[in-house]
Coordinates of C-alpha atoms and ligand atoms in Angstrom, one line a residue:
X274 CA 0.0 0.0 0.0
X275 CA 1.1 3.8 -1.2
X276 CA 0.0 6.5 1.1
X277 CA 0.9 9.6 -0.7
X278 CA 0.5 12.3 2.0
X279 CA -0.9 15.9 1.3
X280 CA 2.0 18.4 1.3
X281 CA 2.2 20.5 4.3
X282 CA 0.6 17.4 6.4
X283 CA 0.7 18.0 10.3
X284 CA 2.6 16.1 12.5
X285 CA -0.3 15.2 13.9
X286 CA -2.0 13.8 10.9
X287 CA 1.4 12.1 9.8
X288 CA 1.3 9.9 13.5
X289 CA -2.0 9.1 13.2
X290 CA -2.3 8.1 9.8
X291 CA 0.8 5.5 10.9
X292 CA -0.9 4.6 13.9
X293 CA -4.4 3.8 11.8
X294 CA -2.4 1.5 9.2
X295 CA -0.5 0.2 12.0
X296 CA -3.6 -1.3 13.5
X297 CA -4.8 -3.3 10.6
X298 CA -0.9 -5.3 11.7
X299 CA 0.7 -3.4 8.9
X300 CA 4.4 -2.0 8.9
X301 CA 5.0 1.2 8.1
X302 CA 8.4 3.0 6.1
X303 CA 8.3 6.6 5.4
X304 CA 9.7 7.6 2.5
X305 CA 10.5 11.7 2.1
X306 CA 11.9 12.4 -1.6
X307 CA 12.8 15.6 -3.7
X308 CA 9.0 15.2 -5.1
X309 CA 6.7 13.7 -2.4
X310 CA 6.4 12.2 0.9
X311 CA 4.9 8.8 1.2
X312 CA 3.9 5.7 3.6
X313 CA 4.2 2.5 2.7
X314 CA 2.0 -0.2 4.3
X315 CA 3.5 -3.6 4.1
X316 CA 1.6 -6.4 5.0
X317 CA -1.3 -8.9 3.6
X318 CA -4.5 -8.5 6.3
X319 CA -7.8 -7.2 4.8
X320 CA -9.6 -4.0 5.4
X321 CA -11.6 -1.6 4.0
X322 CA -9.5 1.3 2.6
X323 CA -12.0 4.0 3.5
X324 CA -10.6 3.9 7.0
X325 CA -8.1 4.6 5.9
X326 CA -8.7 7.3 2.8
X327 CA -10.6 9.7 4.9
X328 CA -8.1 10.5 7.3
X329 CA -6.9 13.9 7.3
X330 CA -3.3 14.5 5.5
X331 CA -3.9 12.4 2.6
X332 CA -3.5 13.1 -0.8
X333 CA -4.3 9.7 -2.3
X334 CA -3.9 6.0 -1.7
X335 CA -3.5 2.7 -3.6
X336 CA -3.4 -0.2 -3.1
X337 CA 0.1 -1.8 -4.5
X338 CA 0.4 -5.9 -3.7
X339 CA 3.9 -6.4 -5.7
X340 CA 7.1 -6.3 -3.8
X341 CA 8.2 -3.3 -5.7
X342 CA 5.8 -0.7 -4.6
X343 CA 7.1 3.1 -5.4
X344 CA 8.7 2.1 -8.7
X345 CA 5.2 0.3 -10.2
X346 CA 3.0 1.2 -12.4
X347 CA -0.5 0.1 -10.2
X348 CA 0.0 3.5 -8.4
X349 CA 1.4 6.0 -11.2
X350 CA 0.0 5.7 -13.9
X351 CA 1.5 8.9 -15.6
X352 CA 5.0 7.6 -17.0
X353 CA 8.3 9.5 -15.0
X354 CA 9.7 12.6 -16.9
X355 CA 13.7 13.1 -15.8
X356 CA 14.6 16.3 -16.5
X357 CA 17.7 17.2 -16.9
X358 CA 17.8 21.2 -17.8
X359 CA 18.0 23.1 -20.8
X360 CA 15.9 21.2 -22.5
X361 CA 17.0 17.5 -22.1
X362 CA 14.3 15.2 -21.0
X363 CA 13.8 11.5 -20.8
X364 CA 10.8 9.7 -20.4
X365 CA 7.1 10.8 -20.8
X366 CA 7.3 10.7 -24.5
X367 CA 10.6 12.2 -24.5
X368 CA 13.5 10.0 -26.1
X369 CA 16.9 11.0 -26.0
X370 CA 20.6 9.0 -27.3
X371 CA 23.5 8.7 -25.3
X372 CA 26.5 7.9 -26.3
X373 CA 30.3 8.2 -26.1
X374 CA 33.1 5.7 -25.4
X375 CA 33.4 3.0 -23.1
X376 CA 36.3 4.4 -21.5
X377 CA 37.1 8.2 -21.3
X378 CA 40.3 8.2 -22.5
X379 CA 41.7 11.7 -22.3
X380 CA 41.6 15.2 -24.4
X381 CA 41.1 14.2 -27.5
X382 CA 38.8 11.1 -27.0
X383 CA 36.8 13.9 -25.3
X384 CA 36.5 16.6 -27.9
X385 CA 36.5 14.7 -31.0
X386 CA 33.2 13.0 -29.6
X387 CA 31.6 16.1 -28.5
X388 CA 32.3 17.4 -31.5
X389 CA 30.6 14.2 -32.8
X390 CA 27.7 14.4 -30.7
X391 CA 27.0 18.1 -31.3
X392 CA 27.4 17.2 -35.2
X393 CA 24.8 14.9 -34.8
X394 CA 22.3 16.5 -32.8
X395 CA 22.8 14.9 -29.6
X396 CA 23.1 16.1 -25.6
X397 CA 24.0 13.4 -23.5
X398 CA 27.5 11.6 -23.7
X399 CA 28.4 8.7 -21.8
X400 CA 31.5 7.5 -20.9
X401 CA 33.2 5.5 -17.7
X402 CA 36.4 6.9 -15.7
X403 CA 35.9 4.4 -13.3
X404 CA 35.9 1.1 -14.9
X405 CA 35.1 -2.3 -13.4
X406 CA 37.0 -4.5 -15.7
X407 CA 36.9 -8.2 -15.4
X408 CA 40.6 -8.8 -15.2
X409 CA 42.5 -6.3 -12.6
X410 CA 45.1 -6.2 -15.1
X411 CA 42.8 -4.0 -17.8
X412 CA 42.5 0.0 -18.4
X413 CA 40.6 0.8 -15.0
X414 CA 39.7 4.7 -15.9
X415 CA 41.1 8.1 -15.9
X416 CA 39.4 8.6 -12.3
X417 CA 38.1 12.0 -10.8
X418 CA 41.1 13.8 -13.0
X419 CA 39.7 12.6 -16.0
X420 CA 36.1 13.2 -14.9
X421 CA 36.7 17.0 -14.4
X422 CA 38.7 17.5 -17.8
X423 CA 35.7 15.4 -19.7
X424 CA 32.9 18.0 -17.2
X425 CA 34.5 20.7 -18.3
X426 CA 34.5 20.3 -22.1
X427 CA 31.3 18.9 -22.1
X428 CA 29.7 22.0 -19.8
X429 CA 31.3 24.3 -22.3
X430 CA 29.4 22.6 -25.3
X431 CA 26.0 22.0 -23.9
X432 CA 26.4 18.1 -23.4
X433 CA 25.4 16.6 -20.3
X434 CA 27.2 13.6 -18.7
X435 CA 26.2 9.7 -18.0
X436 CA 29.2 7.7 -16.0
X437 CA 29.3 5.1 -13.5
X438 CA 29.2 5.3 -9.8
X439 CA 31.2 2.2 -8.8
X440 CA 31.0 3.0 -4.8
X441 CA 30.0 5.0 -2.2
X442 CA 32.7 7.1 -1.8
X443 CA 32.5 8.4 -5.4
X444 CA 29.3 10.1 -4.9
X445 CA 29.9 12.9 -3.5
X446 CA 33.1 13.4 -5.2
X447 CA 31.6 13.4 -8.6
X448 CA 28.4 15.2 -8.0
X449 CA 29.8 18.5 -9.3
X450 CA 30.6 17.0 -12.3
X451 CA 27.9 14.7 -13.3
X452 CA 24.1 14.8 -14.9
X453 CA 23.2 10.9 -14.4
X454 CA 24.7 8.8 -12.2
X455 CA 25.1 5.2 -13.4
X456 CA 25.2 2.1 -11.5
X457 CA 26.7 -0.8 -13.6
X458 CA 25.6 -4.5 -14.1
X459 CA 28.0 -5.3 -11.1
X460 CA 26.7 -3.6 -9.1
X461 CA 22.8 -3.6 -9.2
X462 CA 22.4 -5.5 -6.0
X463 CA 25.0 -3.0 -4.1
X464 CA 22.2 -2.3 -1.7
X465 CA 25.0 0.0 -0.2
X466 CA 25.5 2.2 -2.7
X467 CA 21.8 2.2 -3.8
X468 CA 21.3 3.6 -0.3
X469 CA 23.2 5.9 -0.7
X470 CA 22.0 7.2 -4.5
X471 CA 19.1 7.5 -2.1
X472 CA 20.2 10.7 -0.7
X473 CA 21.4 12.1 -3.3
X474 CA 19.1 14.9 -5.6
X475 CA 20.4 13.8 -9.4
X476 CA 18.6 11.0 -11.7
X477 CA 20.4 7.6 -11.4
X478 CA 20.3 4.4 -14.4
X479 CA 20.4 1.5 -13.0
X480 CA 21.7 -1.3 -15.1
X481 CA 20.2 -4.7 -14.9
X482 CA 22.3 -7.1 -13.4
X483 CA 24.3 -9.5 -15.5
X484 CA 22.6 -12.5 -14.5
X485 CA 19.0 -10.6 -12.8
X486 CA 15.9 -10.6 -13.1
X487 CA 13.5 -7.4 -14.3
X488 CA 11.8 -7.8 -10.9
X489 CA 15.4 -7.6 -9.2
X490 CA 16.1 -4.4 -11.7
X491 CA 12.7 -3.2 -10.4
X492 CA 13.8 -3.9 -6.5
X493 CA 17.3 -2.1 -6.8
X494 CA 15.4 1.2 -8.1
X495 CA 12.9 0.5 -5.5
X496 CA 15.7 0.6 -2.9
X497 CA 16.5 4.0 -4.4
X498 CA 13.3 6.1 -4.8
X499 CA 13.0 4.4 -0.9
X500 CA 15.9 5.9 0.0
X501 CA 14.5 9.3 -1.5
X502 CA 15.6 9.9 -4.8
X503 CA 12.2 9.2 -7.4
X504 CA 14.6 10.2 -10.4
X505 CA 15.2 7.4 -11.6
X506 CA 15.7 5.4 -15.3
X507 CA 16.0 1.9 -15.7
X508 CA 18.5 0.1 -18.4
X509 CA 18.3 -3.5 -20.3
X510 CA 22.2 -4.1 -21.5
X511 CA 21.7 -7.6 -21.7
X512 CA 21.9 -10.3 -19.5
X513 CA 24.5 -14.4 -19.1
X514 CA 22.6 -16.9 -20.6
X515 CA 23.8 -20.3 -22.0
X516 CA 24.2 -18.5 -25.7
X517 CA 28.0 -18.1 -26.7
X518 CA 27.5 -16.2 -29.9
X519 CA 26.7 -12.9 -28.6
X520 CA 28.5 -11.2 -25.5
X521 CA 25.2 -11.5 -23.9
X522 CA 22.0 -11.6 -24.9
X523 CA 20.1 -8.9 -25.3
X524 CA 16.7 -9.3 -23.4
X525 CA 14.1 -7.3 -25.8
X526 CA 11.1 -8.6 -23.9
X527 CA 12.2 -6.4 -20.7
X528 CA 11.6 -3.0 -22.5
X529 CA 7.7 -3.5 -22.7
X530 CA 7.8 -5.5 -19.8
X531 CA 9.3 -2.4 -17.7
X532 CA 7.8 -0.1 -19.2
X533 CA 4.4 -2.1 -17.9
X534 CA 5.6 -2.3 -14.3
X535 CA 6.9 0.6 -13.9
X536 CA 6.3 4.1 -14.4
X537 CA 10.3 4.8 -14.9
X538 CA 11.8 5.5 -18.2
X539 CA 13.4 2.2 -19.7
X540 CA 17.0 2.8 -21.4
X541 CA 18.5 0.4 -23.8
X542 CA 22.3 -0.4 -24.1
X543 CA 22.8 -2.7 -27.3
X544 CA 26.5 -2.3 -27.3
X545 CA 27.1 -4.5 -23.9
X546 CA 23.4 -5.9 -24.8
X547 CA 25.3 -7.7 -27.7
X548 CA 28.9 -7.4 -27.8
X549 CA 29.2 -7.2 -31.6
X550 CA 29.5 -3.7 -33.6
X551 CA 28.3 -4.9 -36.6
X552 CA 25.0 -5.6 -34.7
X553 CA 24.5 -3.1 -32.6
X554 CA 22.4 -0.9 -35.0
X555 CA 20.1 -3.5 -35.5
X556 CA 19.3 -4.1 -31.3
X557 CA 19.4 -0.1 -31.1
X558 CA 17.0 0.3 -33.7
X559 CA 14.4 -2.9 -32.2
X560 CA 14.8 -1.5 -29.0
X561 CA 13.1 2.2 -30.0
X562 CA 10.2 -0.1 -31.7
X563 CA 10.0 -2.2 -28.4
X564 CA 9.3 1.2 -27.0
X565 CA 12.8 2.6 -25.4
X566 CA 12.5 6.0 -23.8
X567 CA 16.3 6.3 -24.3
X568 CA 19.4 4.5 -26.0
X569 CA 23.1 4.5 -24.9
X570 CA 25.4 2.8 -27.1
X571 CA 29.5 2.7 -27.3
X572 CA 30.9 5.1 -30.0
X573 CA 34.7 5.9 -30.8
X574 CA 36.5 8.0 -33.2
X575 CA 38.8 4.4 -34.2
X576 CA 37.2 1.5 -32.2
X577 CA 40.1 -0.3 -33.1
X578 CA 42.3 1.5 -31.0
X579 CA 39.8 2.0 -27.8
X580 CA 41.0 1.6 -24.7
X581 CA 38.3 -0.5 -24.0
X582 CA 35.2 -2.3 -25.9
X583 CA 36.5 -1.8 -29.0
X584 CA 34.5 -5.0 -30.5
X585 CA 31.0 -3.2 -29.9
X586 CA 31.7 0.3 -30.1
X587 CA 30.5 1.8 -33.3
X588 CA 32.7 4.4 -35.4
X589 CA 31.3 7.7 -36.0
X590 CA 30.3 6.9 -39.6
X591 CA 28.4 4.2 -38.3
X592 CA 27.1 6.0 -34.9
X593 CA 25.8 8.9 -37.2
X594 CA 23.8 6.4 -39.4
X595 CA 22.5 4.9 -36.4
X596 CA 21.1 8.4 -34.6
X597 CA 19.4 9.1 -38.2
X598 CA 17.9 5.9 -38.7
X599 CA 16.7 6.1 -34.7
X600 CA 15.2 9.5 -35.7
X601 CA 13.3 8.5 -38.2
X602 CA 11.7 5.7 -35.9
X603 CA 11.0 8.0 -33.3
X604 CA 8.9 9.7 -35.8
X605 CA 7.0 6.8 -37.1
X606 CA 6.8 5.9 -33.6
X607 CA 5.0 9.3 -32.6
X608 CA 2.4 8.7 -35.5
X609 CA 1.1 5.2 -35.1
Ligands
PEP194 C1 29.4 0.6 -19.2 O1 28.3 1.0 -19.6 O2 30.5 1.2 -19.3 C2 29.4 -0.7 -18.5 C3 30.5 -1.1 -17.8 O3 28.3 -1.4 -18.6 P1 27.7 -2.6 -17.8 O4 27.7 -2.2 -16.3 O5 26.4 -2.8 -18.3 O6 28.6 -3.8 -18.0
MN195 MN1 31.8 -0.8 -22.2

């Protein structure tokens, strides 16, 4: 159950609202973000929600029986809009492309993909300076150094920034300098650092995890928007199955899927989703008919020579074909 309080509600009216739901031998968690204040009821008894719904203090309440309750759909019908200033929204009927290397790599890396990104009409670039590599022994990032070089190009063009949080103690030493924070497939289940992304008042994408479910995707943002941060977007980039050909595979079903449970914006990542540049545009492109609020895919002025990714990440020939041929969806998308 979703209590969405009235804002402004009393003390008064707060305790006794808790102390009504409380006696039908429910728990309680309140839940405070940038954009509401909420109680949750969590139990199974019955009663009659009019003892509840004429109390004092309330602006609305619904009942939510999944285990995911702020992040679902059965309460909010109206999808989540993350705005991101001047312009640059996601969600809500709002689309946007990401994309930049896997690795930020230094200067030139940075402007020659700006440039590429301005060229091409875009205003989000992605791009990781702390990288969790599976073998210690692999380019780990630029760090905060290369962070604040990458913020301040991209601030001075227009473009905002999507990067990786890998732990706790990054967060508030990057929040200057980023526009989304991102929390990788290795990380989904960090229930630490989803706390934490909690408390903080910028969107977060949460990547599904490599081998989780959409209901555990749909849990981890529920331990965020819990923690008081409802700006949320939630990213498919594959998942471990027994399949070999692909670098993983690419789970199309969860974008309508999602975007049924929840009310969050659904991004698509077909560059780890597949693992193979020459099929990336395809996945990209069947994500925005699945119904993608966003794509973020792996671009690189020579992929051959990227520090890391190089076998998905697209060249800027190819990434420009690939934002036109996603525009034009998006357009036969608005008319059907
Ligand atoms: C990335 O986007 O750079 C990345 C490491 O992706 P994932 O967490 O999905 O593997
Ligand atoms: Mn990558």
């Amino acid at each position: 159950m979703i209590i969405q309080l009235n804002p402004g509600i009393s003390a008064t009216e707060r305790s006794e609202i808790i102390d009504v739901v409380h006696s039908f031998k429910y728990k309680t968690k309140e839940v405070n973000t940038q954009k509401g204040e909420y109680v949750i009821g969590i139990g199974k008894t019955d009663f009659d929600i009019r003892q509840i719904g004429t109390l004092d203090g309330i602006k609305d309440i619904h009942i939510v029986s999944d285990d995911f309750k702020l992040v679902s759909r059965k309460w909010k019908v109206q999808e989540t809009e993350i705005d991101l200033g001047d312009g640059v929204k996601i969600g809500n009927g709002h689309f946007q492309t990401m994309a930049g290397p896997c690795s930020i790599e230094g200067e030139e890396n940075i402007n020659e993909t700006i440039q590429h990104l301005k060229e091409n009409g875009l205003k989000i670039m992605r791009g990781g300076v702390f990288k969790p590599r599976s073998s210690p022994y692999s380019f780990r990032g630029m760090g905060l150094d290369g962070l604040k070089m990458w913020y301040k190009a991209a601030k001075e063009a227009g473009i905002k920034i999507v990067t990786e949080v890998m732990q706790v103690s990054q967060i508030e030493e990057m929040y200057d300098y980023v526009d989304i924070y991102q929390v990788g497939a290795r990380n989904t289940q960090n229930f630490n650092l989803l706390d934490e992304l909690g408390k903080v008042d910028k969107p977060v994408m949460i990547k599904r995890g490599i081998s989780g479910t959409i209901d555990e995707l749909l849990q981890s943002a529920e331990y965020v928007f819990s923690g008081g941060n409802e700006r949320l977007l939630l990213c498919e980039r594959g998942i471990r199955t027994f399949e070999k050909a692909s670098r993983n595979t690419f789970d199309i079903n969860a974008i309508p899927i999602l975007k049924e449970k929840s009310h969050l914006p659904v991004v698509a990542d077909p560059s780890h989703g597949i693992g193979l540049r020459d099929h990336v545009e395809p996945v990209a492109l069947a994500s925005v008919v699945a119904g993608a609020d966003a794509v973020i895919f792996e671009t690189h002025c020579t992929p051959e020579l990227a520090f890391s990714d190089g076998q998905q990440t697209l060249d800027f020939r190819e990434s420009a074909r690939l934002i036109k041929k996603m525009d034009e969806l998006i357009q036969w998308r608005n008319k059907i």
